[in-house]
PDB file of C-alpha atoms in Angstrom:
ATOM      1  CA  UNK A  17      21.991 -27.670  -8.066  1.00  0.00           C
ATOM      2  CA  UNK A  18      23.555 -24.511  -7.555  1.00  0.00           C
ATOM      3  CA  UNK A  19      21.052 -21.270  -7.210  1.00  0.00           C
ATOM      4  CA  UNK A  20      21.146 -19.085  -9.986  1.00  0.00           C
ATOM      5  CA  UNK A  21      22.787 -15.611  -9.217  1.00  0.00           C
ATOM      6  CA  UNK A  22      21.759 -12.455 -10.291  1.00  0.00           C
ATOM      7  CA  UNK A  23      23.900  -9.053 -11.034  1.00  0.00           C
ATOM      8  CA  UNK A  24      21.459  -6.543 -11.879  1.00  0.00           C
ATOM      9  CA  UNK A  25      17.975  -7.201 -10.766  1.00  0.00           C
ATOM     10  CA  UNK A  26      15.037  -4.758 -12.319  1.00  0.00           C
ATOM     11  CA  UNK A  27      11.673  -4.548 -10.687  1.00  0.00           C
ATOM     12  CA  UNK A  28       8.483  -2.996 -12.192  1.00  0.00           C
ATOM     13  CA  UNK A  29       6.887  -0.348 -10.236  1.00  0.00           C
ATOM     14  CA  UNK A  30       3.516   0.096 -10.074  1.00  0.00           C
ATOM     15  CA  UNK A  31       1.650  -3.295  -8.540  1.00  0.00           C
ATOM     16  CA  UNK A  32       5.230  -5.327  -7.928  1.00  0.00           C
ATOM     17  CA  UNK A  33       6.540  -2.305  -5.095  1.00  0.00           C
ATOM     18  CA  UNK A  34       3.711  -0.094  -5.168  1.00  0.00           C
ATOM     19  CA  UNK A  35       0.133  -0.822  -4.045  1.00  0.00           C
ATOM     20  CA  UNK A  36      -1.377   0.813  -6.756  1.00  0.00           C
ATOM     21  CA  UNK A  37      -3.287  -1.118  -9.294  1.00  0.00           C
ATOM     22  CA  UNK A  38      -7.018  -0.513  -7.696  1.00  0.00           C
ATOM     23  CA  UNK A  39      -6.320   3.587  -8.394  1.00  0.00           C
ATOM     24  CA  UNK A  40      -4.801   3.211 -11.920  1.00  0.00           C
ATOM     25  CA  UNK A  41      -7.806   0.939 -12.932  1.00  0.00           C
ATOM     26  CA  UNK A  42     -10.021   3.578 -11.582  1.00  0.00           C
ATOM     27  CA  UNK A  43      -7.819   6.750 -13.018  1.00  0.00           C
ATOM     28  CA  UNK A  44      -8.241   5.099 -16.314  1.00  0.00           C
ATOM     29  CA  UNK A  45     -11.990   4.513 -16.207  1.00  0.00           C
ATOM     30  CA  UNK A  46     -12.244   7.913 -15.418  1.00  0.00           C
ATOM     31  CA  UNK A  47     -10.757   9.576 -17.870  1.00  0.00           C
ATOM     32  CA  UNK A  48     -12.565   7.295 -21.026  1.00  0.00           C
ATOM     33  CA  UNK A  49     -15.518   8.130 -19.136  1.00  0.00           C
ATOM     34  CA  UNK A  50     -14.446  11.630 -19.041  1.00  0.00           C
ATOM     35  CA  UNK A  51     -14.549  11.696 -22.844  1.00  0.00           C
ATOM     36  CA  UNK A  52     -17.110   9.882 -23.959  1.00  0.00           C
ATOM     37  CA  UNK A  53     -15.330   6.259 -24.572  1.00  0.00           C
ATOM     38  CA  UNK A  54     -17.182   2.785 -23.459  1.00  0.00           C
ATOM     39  CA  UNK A  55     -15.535   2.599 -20.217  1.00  0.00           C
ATOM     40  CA  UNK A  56     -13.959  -0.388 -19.629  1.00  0.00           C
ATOM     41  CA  UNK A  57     -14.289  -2.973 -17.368  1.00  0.00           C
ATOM     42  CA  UNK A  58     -11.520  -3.633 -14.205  1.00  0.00           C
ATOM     43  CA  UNK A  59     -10.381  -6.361 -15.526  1.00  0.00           C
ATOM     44  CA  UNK A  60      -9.654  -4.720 -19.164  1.00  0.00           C
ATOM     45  CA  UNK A  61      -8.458  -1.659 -17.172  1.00  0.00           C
ATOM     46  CA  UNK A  62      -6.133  -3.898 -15.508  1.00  0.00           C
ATOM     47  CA  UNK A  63      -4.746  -5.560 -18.671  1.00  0.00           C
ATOM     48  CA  UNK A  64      -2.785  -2.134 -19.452  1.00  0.00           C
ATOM     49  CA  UNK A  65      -1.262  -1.712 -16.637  1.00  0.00           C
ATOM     50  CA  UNK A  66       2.409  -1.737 -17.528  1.00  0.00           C
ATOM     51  CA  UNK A  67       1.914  -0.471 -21.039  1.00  0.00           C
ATOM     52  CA  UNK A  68       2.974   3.103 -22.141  1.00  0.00           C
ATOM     53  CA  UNK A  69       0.622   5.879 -21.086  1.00  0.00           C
ATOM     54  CA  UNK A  70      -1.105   6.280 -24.602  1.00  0.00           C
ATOM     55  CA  UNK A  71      -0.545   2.859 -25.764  1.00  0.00           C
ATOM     56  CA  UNK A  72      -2.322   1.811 -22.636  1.00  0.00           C
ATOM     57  CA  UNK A  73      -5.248   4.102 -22.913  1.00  0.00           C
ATOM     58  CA  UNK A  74      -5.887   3.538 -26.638  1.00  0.00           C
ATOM     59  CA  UNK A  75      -5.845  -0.623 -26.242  1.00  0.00           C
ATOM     60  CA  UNK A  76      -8.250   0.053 -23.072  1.00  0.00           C
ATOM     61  CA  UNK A  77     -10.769   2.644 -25.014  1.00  0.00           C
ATOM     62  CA  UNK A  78     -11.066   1.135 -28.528  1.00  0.00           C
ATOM     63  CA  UNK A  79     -13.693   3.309 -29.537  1.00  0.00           C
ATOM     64  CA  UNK A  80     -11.995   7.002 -28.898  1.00  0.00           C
ATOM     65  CA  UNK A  81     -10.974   8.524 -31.675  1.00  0.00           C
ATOM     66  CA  UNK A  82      -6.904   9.267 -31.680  1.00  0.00           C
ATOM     67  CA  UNK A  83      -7.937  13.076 -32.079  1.00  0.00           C
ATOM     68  CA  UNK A  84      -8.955  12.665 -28.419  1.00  0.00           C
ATOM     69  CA  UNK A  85      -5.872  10.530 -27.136  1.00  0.00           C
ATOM     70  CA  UNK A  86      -4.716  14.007 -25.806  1.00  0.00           C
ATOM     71  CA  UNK A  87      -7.377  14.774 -24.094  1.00  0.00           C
ATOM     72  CA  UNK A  88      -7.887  11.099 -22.742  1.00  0.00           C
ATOM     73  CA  UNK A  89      -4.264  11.308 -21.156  1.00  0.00           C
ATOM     74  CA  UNK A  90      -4.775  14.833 -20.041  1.00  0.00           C
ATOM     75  CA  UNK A  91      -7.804  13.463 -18.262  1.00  0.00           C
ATOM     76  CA  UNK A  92      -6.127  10.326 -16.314  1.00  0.00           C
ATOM     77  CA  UNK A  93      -3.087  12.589 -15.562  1.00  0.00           C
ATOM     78  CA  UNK A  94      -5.622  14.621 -13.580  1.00  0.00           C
ATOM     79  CA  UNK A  95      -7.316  11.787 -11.700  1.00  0.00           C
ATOM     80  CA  UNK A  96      -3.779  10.303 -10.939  1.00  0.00           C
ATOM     81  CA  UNK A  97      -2.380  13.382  -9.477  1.00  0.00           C
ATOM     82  CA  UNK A  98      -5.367  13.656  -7.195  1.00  0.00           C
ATOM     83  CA  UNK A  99      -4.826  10.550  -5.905  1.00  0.00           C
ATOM     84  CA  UNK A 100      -1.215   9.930  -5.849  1.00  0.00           C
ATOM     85  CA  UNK A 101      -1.080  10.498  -2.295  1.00  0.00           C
ATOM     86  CA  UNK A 102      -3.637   7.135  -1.433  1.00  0.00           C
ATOM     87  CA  UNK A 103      -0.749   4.977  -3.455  1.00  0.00           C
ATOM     88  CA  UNK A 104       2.069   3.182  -0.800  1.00  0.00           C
ATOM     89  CA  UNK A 105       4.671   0.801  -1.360  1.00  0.00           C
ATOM     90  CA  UNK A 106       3.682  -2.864  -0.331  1.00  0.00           C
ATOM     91  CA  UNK A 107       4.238  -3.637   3.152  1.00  0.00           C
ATOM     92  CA  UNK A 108       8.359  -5.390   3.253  1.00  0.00           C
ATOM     93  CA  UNK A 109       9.267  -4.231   0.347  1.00  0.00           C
ATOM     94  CA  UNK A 110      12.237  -1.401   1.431  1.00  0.00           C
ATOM     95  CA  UNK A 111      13.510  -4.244   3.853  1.00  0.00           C
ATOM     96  CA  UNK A 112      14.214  -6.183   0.766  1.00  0.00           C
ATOM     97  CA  UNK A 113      15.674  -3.984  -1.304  1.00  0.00           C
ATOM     98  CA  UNK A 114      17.789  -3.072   1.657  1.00  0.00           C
ATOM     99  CA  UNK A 115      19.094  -6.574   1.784  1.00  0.00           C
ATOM    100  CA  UNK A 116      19.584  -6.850  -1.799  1.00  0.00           C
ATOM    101  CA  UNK A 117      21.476  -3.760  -1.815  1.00  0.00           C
ATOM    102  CA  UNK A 118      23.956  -5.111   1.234  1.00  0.00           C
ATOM    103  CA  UNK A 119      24.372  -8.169  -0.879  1.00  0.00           C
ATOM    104  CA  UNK A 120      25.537  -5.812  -3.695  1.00  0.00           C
ATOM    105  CA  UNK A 121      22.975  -6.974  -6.862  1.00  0.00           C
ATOM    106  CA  UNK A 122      22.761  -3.629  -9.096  1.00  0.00           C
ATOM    107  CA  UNK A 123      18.627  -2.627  -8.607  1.00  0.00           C
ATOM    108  CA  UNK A 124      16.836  -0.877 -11.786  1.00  0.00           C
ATOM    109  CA  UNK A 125      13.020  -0.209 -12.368  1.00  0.00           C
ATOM    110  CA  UNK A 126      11.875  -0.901 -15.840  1.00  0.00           C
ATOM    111  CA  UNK A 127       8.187   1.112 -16.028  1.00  0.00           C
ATOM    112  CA  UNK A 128       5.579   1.939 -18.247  1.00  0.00           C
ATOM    113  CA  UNK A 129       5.525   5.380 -16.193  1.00  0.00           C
ATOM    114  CA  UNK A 130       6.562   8.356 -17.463  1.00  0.00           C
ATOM    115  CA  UNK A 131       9.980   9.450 -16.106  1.00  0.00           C
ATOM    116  CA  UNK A 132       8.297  12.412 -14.209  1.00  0.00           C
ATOM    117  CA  UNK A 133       5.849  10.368 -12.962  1.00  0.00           C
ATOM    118  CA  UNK A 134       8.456   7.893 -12.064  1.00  0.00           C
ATOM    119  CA  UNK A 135      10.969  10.125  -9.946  1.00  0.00           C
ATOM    120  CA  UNK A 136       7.913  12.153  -8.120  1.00  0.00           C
ATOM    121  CA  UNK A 137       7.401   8.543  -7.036  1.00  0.00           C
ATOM    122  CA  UNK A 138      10.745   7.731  -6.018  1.00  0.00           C
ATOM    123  CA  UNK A 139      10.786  11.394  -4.424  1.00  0.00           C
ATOM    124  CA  UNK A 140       7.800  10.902  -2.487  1.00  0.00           C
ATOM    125  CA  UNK A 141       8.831   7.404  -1.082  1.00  0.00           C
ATOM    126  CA  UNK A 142      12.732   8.545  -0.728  1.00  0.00           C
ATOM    127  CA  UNK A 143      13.867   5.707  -2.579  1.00  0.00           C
ATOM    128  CA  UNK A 144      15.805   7.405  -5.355  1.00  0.00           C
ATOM    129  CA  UNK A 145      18.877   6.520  -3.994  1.00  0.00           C
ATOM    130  CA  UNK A 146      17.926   2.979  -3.703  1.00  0.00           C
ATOM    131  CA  UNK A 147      17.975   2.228  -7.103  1.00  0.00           C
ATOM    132  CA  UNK A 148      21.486   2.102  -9.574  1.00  0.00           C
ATOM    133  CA  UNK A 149      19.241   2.836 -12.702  1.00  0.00           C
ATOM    134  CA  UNK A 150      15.991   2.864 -14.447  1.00  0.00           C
ATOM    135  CA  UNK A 151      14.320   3.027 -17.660  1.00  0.00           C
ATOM    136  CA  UNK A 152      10.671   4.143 -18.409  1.00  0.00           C
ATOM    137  CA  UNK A 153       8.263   4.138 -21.152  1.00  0.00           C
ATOM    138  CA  UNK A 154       8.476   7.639 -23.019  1.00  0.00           C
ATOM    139  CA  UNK A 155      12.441   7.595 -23.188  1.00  0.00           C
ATOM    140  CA  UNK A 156      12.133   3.823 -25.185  1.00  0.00           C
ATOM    141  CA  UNK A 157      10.346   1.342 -26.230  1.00  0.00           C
ATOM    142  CA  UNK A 158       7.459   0.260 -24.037  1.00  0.00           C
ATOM    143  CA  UNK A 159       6.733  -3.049 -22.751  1.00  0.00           C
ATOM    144  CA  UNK A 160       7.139  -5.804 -24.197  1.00  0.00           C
ATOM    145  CA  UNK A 161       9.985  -4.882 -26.064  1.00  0.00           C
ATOM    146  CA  UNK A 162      13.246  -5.799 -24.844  1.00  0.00           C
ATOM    147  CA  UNK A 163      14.529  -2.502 -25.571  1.00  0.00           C
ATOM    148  CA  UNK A 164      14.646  -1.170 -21.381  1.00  0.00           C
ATOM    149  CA  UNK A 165      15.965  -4.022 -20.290  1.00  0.00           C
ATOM    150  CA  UNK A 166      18.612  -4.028 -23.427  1.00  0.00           C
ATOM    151  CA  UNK A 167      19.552  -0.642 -22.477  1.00  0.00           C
ATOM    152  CA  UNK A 168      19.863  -1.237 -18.712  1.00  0.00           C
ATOM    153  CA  UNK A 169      21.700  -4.736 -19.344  1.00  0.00           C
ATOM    154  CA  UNK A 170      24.796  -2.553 -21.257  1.00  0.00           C
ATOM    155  CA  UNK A 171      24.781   0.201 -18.984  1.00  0.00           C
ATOM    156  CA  UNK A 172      25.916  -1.872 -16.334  1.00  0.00           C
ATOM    157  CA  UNK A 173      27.549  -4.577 -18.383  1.00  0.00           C
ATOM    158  CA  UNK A 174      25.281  -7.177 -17.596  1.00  0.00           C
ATOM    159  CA  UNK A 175      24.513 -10.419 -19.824  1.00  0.00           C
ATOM    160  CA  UNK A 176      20.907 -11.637 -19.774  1.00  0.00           C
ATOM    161  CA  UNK A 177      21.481 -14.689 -17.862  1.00  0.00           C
ATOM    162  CA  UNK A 178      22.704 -12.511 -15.248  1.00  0.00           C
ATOM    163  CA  UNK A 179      19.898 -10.619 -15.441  1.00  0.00           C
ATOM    164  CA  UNK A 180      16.114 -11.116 -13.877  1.00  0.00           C
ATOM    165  CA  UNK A 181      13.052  -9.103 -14.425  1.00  0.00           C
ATOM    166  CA  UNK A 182      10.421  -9.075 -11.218  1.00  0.00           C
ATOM    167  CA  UNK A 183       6.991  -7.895 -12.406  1.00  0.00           C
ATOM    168  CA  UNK A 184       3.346  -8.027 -12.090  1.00  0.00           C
ATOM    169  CA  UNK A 185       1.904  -8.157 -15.656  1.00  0.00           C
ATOM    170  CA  UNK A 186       2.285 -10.768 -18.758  1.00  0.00           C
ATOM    171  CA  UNK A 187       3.772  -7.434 -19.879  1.00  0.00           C
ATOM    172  CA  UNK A 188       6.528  -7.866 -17.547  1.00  0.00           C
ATOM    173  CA  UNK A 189       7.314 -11.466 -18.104  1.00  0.00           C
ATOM    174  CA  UNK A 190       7.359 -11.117 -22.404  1.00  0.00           C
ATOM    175  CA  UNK A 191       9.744  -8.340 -22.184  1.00  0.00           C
ATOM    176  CA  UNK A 192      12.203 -10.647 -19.737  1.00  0.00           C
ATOM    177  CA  UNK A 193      11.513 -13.632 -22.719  1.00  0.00           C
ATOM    178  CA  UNK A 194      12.210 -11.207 -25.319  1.00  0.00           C
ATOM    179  CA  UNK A 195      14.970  -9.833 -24.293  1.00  0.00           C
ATOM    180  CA  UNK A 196      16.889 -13.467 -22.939  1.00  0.00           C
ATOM    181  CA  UNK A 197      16.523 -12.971 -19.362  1.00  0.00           C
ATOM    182  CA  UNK A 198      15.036 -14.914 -16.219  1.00  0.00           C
ATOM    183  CA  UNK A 199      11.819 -13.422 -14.573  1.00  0.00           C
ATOM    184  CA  UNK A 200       9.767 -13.535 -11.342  1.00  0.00           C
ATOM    185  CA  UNK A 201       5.586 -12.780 -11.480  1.00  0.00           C
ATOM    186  CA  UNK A 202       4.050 -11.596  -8.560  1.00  0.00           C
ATOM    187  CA  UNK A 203       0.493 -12.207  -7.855  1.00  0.00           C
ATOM    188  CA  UNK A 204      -0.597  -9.315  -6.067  1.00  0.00           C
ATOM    189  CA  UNK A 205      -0.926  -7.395  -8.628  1.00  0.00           C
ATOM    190  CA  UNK A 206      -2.993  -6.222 -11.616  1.00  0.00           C
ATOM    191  CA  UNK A 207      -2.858  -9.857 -14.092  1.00  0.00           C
ATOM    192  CA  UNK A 208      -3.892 -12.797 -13.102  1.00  0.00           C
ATOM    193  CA  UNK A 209      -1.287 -15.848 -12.311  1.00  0.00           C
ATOM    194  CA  UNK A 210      -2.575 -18.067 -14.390  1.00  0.00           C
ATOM    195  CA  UNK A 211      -1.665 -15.847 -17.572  1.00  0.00           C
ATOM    196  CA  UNK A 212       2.009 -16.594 -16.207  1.00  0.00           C
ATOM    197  CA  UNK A 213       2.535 -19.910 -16.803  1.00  0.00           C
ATOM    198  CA  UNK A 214       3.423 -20.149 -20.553  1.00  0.00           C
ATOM    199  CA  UNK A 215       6.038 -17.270 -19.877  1.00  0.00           C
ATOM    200  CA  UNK A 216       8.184 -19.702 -17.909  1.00  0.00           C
ATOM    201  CA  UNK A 217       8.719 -17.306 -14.441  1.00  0.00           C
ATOM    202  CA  UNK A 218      11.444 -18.885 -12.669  1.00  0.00           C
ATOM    203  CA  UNK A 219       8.981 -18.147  -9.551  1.00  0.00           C
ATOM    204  CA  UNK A 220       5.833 -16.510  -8.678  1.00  0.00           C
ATOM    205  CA  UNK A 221       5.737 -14.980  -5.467  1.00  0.00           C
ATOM    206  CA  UNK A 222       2.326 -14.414  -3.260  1.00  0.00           C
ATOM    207  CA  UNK A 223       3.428 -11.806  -1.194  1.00  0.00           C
ATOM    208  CA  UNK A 224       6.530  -9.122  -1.271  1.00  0.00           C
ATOM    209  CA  UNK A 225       7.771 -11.396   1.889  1.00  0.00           C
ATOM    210  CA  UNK A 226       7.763 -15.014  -0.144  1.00  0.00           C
ATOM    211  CA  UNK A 227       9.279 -12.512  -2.845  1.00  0.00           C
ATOM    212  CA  UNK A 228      12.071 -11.776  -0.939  1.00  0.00           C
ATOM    213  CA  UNK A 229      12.642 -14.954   0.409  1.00  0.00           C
ATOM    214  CA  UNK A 230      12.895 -16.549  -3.017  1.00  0.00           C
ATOM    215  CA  UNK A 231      15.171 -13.978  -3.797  1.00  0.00           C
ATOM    216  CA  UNK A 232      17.663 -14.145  -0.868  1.00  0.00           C
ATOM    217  CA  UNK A 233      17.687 -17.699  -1.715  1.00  0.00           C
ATOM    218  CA  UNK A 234      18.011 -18.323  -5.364  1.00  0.00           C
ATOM    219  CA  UNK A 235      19.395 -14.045  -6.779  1.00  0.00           C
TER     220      UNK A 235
END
């Protein structure tokens, strides 16, 4: 059998390139705790990751009142930005978008961050010319709607079988499902494996190096 090939490929961002799911779980405790909310545990903290910013905070803090979801962003906004600097891309992962780009697949993010907070990220990794496009979380629908990956599919004329999501969350994998397309899990970041397996990933990679060799192989 053939491998299946890819066109557009779109990657998640925080916890599939960038090593930061240990500082958003702590960001987010913070800032509950910082208002008053039950502060949840990692593994609850975790869950979100992926979501939209409010959406996100408001499924991880049940019991703060949506008169204080201002504040409670306002709050993990602060603990981010003070440790934005402590967040790195996994080890491998600009040689493999290097070789995906000389193999000429169109590369997108689809993120629950904001689009500031996404291109200070791409700014302060240099990787904004890297990628063709992007969607992120407060200019549509968050995950697990299809709608970013709809969006990014007709910008660059793409069908959904051509298509494959790489991500980190349950999140991640629904949206590919929803929205017809092929997806990847990685394990290294902030859900659990085992949560994958009834979302059909074509793959589920251990390590951003047996990601990109499944990719070089079978996108």
């Amino acid at each position: 059998m053939r491998p299946r090939q890819y066109d557009l490929i779109a990657f998640d961002w925080d916890g599939t390139l960038f090593d930061s799911t240990s500082i958003i779980v702590r960001c987010i405790q913070a800032a509950v705790r910082d208002v008053g909310g039950t502060v949840p545990s990692d593994a609850a903290a975790s869950y979100v990751i992926g979501m939209g910013l409010m959406r996100a905070l408001a499924h991880a803090a049940p019991d703060v009142p949506p008169e204080l979801y201002p504040r409670l962003g306002e709050r993990y906004r602060h603990h981010y930005l003070s440790h934005q600097h402590d967040i790195s891309l996994f080890d491998g992962v600009l040689p493999m978008l290097a070789s995906l780009k000389e193999r000429h697949h169109w590369l997108v993010v689809a993120t629950g961050k904001s689009r500031r907070g996404l291109d200070e990220a791409l700014d302060a990794v240099e990787l904004r010319g890297v990628f063709d496009g992007s969607r992120t979380a407060d200019e549509t629908a968050g995950k697990p709607s299809p709608l970013m990956l709809e969006q990014l599919m007709r910008e660059f004329g793409v069908d959904p079988v051509r298509t494959l999501m790489v991500g980190d969350t349950t999140h991640d994998l629904q949206m590919a499902v929803n929205a017809g397309c092929d997806s990847v899990g990685v394990s290294y970041g902030a859900h659990e494996p085992a949560a994958f397996a009834s979302l059909s990933p074509r793959f589920v990679a251990h390590s951003v190096g047996e990601l990109s060799e499944w990719l070089n192989a079978h996108a």
